[in-house]
Coordinates of C-alpha atoms and ligand atoms in Angstrom, one line a residue:
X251 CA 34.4 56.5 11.7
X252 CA 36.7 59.5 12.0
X253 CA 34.9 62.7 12.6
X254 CA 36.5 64.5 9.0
X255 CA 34.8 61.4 7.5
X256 CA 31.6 61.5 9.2
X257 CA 31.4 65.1 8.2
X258 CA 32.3 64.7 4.8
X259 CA 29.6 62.1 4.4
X260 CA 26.8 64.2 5.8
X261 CA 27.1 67.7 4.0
X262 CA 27.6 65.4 1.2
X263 CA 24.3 63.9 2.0
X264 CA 22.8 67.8 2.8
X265 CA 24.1 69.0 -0.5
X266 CA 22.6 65.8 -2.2
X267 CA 19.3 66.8 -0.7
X268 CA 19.0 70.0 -1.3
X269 CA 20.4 69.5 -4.9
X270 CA 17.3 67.1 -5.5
X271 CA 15.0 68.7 -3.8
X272 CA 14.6 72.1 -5.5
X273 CA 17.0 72.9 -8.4
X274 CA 16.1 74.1 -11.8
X275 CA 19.5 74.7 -13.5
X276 CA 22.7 72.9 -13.9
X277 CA 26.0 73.7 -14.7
X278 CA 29.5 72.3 -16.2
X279 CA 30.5 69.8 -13.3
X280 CA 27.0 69.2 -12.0
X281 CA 25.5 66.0 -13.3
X282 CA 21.7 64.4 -12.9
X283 CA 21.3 61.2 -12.0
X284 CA 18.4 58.8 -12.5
X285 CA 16.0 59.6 -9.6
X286 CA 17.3 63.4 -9.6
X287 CA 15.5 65.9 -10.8
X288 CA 15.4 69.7 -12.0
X289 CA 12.5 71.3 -10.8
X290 CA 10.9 74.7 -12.5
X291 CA 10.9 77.5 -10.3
X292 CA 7.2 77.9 -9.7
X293 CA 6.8 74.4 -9.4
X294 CA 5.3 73.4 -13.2
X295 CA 7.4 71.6 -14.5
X296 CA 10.0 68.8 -14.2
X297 CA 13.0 67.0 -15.6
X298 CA 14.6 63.7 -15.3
X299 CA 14.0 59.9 -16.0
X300 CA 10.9 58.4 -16.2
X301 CA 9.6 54.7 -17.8
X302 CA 5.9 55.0 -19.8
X303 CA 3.4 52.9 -19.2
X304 CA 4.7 49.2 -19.3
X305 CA 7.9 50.2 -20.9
X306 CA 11.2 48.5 -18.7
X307 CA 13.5 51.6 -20.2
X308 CA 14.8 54.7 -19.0
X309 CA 14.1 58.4 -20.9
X310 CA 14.8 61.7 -19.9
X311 CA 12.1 63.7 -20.0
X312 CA 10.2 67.1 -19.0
X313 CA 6.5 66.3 -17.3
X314 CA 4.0 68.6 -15.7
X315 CA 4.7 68.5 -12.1
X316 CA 1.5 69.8 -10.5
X317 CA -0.4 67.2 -12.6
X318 CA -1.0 63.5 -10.7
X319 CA -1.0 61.5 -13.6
X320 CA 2.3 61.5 -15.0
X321 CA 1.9 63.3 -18.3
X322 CA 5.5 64.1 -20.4
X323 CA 5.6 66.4 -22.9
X324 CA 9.0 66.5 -23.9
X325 CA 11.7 63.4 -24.5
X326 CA 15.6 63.6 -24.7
X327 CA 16.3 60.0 -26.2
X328 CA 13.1 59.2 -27.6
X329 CA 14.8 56.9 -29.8
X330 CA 17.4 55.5 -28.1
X331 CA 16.1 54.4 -24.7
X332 CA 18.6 53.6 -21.7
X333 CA 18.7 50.1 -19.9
X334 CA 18.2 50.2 -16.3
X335 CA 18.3 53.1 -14.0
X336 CA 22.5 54.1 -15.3
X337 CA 21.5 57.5 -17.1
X338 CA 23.4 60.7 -16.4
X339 CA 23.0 64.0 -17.8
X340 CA 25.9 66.9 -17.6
X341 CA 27.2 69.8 -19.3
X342 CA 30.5 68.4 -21.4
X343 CA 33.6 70.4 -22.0
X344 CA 32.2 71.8 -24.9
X345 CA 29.4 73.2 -23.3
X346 CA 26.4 70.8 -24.2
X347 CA 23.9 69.0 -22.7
X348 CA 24.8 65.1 -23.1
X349 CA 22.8 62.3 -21.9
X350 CA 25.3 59.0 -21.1
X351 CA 24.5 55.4 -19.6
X352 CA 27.1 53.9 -17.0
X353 CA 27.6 51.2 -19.3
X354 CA 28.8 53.3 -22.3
X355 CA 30.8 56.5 -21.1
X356 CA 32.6 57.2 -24.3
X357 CA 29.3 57.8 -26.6
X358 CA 26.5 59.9 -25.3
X359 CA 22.9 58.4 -25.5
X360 CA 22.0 61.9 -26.5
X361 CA 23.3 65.0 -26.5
X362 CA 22.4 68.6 -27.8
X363 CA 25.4 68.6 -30.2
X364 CA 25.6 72.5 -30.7
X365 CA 28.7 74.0 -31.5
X366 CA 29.6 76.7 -29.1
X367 CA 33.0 78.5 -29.8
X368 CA 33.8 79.4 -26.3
X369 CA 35.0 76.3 -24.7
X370 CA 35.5 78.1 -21.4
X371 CA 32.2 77.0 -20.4
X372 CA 29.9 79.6 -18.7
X373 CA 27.0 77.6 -20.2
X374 CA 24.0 76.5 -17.8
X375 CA 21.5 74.5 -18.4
X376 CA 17.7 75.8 -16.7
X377 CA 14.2 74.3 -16.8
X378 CA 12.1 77.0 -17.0
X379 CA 8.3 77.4 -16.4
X380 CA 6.8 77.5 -19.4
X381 CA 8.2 73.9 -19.5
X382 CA 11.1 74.6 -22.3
X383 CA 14.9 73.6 -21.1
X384 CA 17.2 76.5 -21.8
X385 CA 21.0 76.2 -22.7
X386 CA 22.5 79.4 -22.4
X387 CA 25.7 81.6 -21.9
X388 CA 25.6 82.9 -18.5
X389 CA 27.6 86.2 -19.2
X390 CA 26.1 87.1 -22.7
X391 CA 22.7 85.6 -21.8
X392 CA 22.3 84.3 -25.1
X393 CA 20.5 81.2 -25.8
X394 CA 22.7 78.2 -27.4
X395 CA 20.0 75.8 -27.7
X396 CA 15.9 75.3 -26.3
X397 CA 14.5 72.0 -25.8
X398 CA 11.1 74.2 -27.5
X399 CA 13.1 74.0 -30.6
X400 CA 12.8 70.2 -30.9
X401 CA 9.3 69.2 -29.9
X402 CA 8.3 65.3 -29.4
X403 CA 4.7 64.8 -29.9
X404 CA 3.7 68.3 -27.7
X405 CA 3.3 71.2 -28.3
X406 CA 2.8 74.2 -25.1
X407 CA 1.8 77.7 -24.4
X408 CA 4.7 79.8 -25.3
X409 CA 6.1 77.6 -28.2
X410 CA 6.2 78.5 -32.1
X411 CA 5.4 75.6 -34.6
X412 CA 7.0 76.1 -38.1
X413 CA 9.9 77.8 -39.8
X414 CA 12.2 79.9 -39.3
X415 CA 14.1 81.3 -42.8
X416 CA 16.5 82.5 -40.8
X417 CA 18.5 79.7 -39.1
X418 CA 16.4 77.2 -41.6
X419 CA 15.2 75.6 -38.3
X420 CA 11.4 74.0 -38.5
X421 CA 9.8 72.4 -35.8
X422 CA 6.9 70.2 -35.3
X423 CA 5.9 67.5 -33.8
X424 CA 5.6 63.5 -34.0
X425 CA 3.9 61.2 -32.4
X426 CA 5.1 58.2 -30.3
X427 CA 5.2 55.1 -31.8
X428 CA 2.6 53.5 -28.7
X429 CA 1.6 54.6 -25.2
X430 CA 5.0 52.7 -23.9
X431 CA 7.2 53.7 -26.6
X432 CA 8.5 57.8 -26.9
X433 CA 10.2 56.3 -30.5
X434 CA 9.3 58.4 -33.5
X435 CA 6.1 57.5 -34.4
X436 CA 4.6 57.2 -38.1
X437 CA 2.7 60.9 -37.6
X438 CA 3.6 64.3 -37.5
X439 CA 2.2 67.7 -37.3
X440 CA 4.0 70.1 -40.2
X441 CA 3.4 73.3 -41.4
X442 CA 3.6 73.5 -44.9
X443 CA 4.8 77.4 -45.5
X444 CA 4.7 77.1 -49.4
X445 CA 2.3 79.9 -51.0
X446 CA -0.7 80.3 -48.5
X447 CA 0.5 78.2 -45.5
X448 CA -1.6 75.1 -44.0
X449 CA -1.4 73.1 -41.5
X450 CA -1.0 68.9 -42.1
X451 CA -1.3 65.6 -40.1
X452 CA 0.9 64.0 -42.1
X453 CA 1.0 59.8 -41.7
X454 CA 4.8 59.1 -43.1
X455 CA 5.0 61.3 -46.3
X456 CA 1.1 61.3 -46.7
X457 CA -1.0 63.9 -45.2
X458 CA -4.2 62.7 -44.2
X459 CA -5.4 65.8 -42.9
X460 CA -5.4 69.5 -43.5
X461 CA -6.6 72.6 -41.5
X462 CA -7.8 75.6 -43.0
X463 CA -5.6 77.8 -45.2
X464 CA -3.9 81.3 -44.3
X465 CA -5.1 83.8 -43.1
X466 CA -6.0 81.8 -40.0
X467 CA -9.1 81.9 -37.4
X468 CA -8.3 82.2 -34.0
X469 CA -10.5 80.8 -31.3
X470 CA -10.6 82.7 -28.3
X471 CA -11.5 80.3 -25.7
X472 CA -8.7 79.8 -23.6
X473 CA -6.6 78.7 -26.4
X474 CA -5.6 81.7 -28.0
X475 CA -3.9 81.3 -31.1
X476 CA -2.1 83.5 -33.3
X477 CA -0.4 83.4 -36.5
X478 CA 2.8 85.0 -38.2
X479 CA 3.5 84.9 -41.7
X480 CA 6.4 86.9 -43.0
X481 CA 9.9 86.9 -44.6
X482 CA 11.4 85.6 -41.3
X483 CA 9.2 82.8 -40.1
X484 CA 5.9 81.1 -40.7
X485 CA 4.7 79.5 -37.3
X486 CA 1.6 78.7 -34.9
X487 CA 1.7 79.5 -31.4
X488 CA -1.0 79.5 -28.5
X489 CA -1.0 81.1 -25.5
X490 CA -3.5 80.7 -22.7
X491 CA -6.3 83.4 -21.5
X492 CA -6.5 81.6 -17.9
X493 CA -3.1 81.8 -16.3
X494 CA -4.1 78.8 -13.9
X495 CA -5.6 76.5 -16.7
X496 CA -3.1 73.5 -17.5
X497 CA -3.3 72.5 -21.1
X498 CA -1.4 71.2 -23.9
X499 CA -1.5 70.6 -27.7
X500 CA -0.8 66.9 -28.7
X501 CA -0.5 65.0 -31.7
X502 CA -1.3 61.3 -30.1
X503 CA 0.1 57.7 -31.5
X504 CA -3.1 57.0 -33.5
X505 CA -2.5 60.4 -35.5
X506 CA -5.2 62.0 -33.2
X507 CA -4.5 65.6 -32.8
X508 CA -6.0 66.7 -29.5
X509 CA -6.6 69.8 -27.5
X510 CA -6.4 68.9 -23.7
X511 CA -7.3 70.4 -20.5
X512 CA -6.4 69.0 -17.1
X513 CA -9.0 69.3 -14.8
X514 CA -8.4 69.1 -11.1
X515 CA -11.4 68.6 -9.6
X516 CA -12.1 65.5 -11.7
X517 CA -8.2 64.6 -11.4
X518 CA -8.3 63.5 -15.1
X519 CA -7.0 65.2 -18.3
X520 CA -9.9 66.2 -20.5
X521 CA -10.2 66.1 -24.0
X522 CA -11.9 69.3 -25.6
X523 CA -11.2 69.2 -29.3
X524 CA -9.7 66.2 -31.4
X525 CA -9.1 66.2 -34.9
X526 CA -9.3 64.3 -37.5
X527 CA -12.8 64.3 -35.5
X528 CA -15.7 64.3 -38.5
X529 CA -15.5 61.9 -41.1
X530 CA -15.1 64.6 -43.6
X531 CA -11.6 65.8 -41.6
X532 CA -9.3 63.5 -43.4
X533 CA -7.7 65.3 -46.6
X534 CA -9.3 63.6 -49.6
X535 CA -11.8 61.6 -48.2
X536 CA -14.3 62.0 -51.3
X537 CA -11.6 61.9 -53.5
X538 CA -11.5 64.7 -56.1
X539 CA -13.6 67.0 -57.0
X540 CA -15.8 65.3 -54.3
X541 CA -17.2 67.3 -51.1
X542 CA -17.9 66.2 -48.3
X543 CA -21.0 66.6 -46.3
X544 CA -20.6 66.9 -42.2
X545 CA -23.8 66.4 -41.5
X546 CA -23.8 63.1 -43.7
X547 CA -25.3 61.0 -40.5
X548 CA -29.0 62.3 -41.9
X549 CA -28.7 61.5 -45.0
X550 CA -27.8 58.5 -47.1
X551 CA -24.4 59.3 -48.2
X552 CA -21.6 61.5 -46.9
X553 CA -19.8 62.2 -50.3
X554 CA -21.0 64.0 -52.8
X555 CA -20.1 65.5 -56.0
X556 CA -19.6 68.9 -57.3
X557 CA -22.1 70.0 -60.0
X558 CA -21.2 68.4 -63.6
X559 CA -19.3 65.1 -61.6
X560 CA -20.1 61.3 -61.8
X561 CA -18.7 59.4 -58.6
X562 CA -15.8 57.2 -59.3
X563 CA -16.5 54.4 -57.2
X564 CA -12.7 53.6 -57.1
X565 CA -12.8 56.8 -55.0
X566 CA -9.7 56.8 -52.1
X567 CA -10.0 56.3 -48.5
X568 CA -8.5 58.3 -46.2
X569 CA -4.8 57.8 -47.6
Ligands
LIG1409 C1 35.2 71.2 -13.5 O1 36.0 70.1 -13.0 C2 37.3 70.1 -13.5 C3 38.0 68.9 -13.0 O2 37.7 68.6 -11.7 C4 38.0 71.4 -12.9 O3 39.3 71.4 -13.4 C5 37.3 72.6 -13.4 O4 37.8 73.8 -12.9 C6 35.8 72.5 -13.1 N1 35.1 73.6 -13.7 C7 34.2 74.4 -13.1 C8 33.6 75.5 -13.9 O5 33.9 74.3 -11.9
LIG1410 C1 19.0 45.3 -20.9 O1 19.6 44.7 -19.8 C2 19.2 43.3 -19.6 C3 19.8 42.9 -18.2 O2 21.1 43.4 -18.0 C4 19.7 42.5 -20.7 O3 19.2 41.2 -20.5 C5 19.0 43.1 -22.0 O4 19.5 42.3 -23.1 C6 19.4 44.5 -22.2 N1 18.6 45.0 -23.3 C7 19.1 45.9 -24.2 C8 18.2 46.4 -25.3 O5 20.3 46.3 -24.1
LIG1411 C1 25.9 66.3 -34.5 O1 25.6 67.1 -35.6 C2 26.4 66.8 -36.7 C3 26.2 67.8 -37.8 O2 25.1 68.6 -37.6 C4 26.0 65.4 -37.2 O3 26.8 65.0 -38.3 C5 26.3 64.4 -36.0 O4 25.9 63.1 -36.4 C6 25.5 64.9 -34.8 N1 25.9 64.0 -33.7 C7 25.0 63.5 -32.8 C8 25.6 62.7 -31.7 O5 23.8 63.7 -32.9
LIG1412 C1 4.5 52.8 -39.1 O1 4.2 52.4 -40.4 C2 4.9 51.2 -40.8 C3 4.6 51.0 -42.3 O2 3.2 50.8 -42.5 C4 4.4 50.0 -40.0 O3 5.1 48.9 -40.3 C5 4.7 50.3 -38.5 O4 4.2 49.3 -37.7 C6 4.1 51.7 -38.1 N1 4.5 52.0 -36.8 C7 3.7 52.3 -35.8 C8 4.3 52.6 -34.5 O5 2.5 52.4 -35.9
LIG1413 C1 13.4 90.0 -40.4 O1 14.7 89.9 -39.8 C2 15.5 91.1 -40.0 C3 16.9 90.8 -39.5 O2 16.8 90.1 -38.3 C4 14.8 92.3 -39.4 O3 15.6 93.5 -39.6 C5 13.4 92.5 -40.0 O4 12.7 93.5 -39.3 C6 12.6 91.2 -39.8 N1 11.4 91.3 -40.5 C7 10.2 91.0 -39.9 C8 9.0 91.2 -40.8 O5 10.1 90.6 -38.8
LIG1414 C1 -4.0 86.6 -27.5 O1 -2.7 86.7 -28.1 C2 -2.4 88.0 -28.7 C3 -1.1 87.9 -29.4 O2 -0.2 87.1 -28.7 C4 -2.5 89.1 -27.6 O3 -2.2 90.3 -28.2 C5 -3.9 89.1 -27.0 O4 -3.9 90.0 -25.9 C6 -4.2 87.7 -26.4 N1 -5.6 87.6 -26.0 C7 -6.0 87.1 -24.9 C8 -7.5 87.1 -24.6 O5 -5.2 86.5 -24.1

């Protein structure tokens, strides 16, 4: 092998290396293969492809990186998984963020699809770590798109469910469809903004489950919640008390909205709060004008009725 060759081939190696080893952004030109990855500056979080469970496909995704079991918390192409390891991400000409497959380089598999006017392309692309993927205009510093805008099924510290009047954006998350399948799933997490704004589970176009009215408690303990209602936006957020804790905000495949901590010691992820968890939790489970009694398991029934109401015993389930 000629020497020009030879030293071709091993700073392309180096720069290979080091591009996989430790990047968090990437630029027009720069492209991420399957088995690359971009990796958050303090180490939390990661991007790139990854198969769930028993699934055979590909999916870009975000996943805690400091956390053993592989735990995503964001998907590109939840929908439209890729066959086989031939997925590339870059920045196009038009400055977005498009996900192709080898074996189809005319239409992306996904793609950001934002229309930025300046096609001159100082846009990069940064995993930050809080866990959100940032598309932004390197001279103006303005943000052009946020993966935090478009939740899957989690939602993290740092990230607003609900709507904002301005841009007539809402977000909020929907569950997979299994634990080997990122598809959309049948539930989702909405904020309802009309009159005093609540929180649903909704299960298709039903909601099966609703959390307390505005104005909203928040619950100190590590999760700390907060609230803002105005003419702008209506959204939920959380931020977290213990800088160290990892923790997320998920709405799982069986509609199961859970409050989850990981715990090193243990090595496991553990559950502190799941809702619908009491029998009573799912909207309109003693039908109308019924109440429903939490402490039911020491008594005889769990429904009752309000004073001056017969019970109808065509009364609904939970949907
Ligand atoms: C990207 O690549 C094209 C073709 O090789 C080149 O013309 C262009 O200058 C590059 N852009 C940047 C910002 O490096
Ligand atoms: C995936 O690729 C395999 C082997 O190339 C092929 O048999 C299969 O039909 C493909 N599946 C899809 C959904 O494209
Ligand atoms: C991009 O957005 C436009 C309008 O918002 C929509 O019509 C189009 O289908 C989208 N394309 C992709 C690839 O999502
Ligand atoms: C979603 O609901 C439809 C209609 O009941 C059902 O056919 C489908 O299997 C459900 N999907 C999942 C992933 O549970
Ligand atoms: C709503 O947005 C407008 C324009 O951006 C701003 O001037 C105003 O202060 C905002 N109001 C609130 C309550 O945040
Ligand atoms: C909780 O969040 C609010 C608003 O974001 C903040 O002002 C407050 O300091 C936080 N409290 C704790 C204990 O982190």
């Amino acid at each position: 092998m000629d020497f020009r060759k030879l030293f071709l081939h091993s700073s392309l190696l180096v720069l290979h290396f080091a591009f996989s080893s430790s990047k968090d952004t990437i630029t027009i030109n720069q492209t991420i293969h399957d088995g690359d990855f971009l990796i958050s500056r303090e180490n939390n979080f990661a991007l790139g492809f990854f198969s769930p469970g028993s699934s055979r496909f590909r999916y870009l995704g975000i996943w805690f990186r400091k956390v053993r079991e592989q735990t995503v918390v964001w998907v590109a192409n939840r929908d439209d998984p890729i066959n086989g390891s031939s997925g590339v991400l870059s920045i196009d000409q038009y400055g977005n963020l498009v996900l192709h497959s080898y074996h189809n380089l005319k239409v992306p598999v996904w793609s950001t699809n934002v229309s930025v006017e300046a096609t001159d392309t100082c846009v990069v692309a940064q995993l930050l770590d809080t866990g959100n993927l940032v598309l932004f205009d390197d001279r103006s510093k303005s943000t052009v798109w946020e993966s935090f805008d478009h939740p899957t099924d989690t939602m993290l510290p740092g990230m607003k469910l609900g709507l904002d009047r301005r841009t007539g954006m809402n977000r909020f998350l929907i569950s997979w469809r299994s634990a080997a399948d990122p598809g959309t799933g049948n539930f989702s997490l909405q904020i309802n903004p009309k009159g005093s704004p609540q929180v649903f589970i909704y299960w298709g176009t039903k909601y099966i489950w609703r959390g307390f009215p505005w104005p909203w408690k928040s619950y100190a303990y590590i999760f700390n919640a907060s609230f803002v209602n105005n003419q702008n936006e209506t959204y939920a957020a959380y931020s977290v008390s213990d800088a160290s804790a990892i923790l997320r905000l998920m709405l799982d495949y069986s509609g199961l909205l859970k409050k989850i901590i990981w715990q090193e010691k243990d090595g496991k992820w553990n559950e502190f709060q799941s809702t619908p968890r009491s029998p009573c939790d799912p909207y309109g489970h003693c039908g109308t004008y019924g109440i429903c009694d939490p402490e039911f398991l020491s008594r005889r029934f769990e429904c009752d009725c309000l004073p001056g109401y017969e019970p109808n015993p065509q009364g609904t389930g939970i949907f």
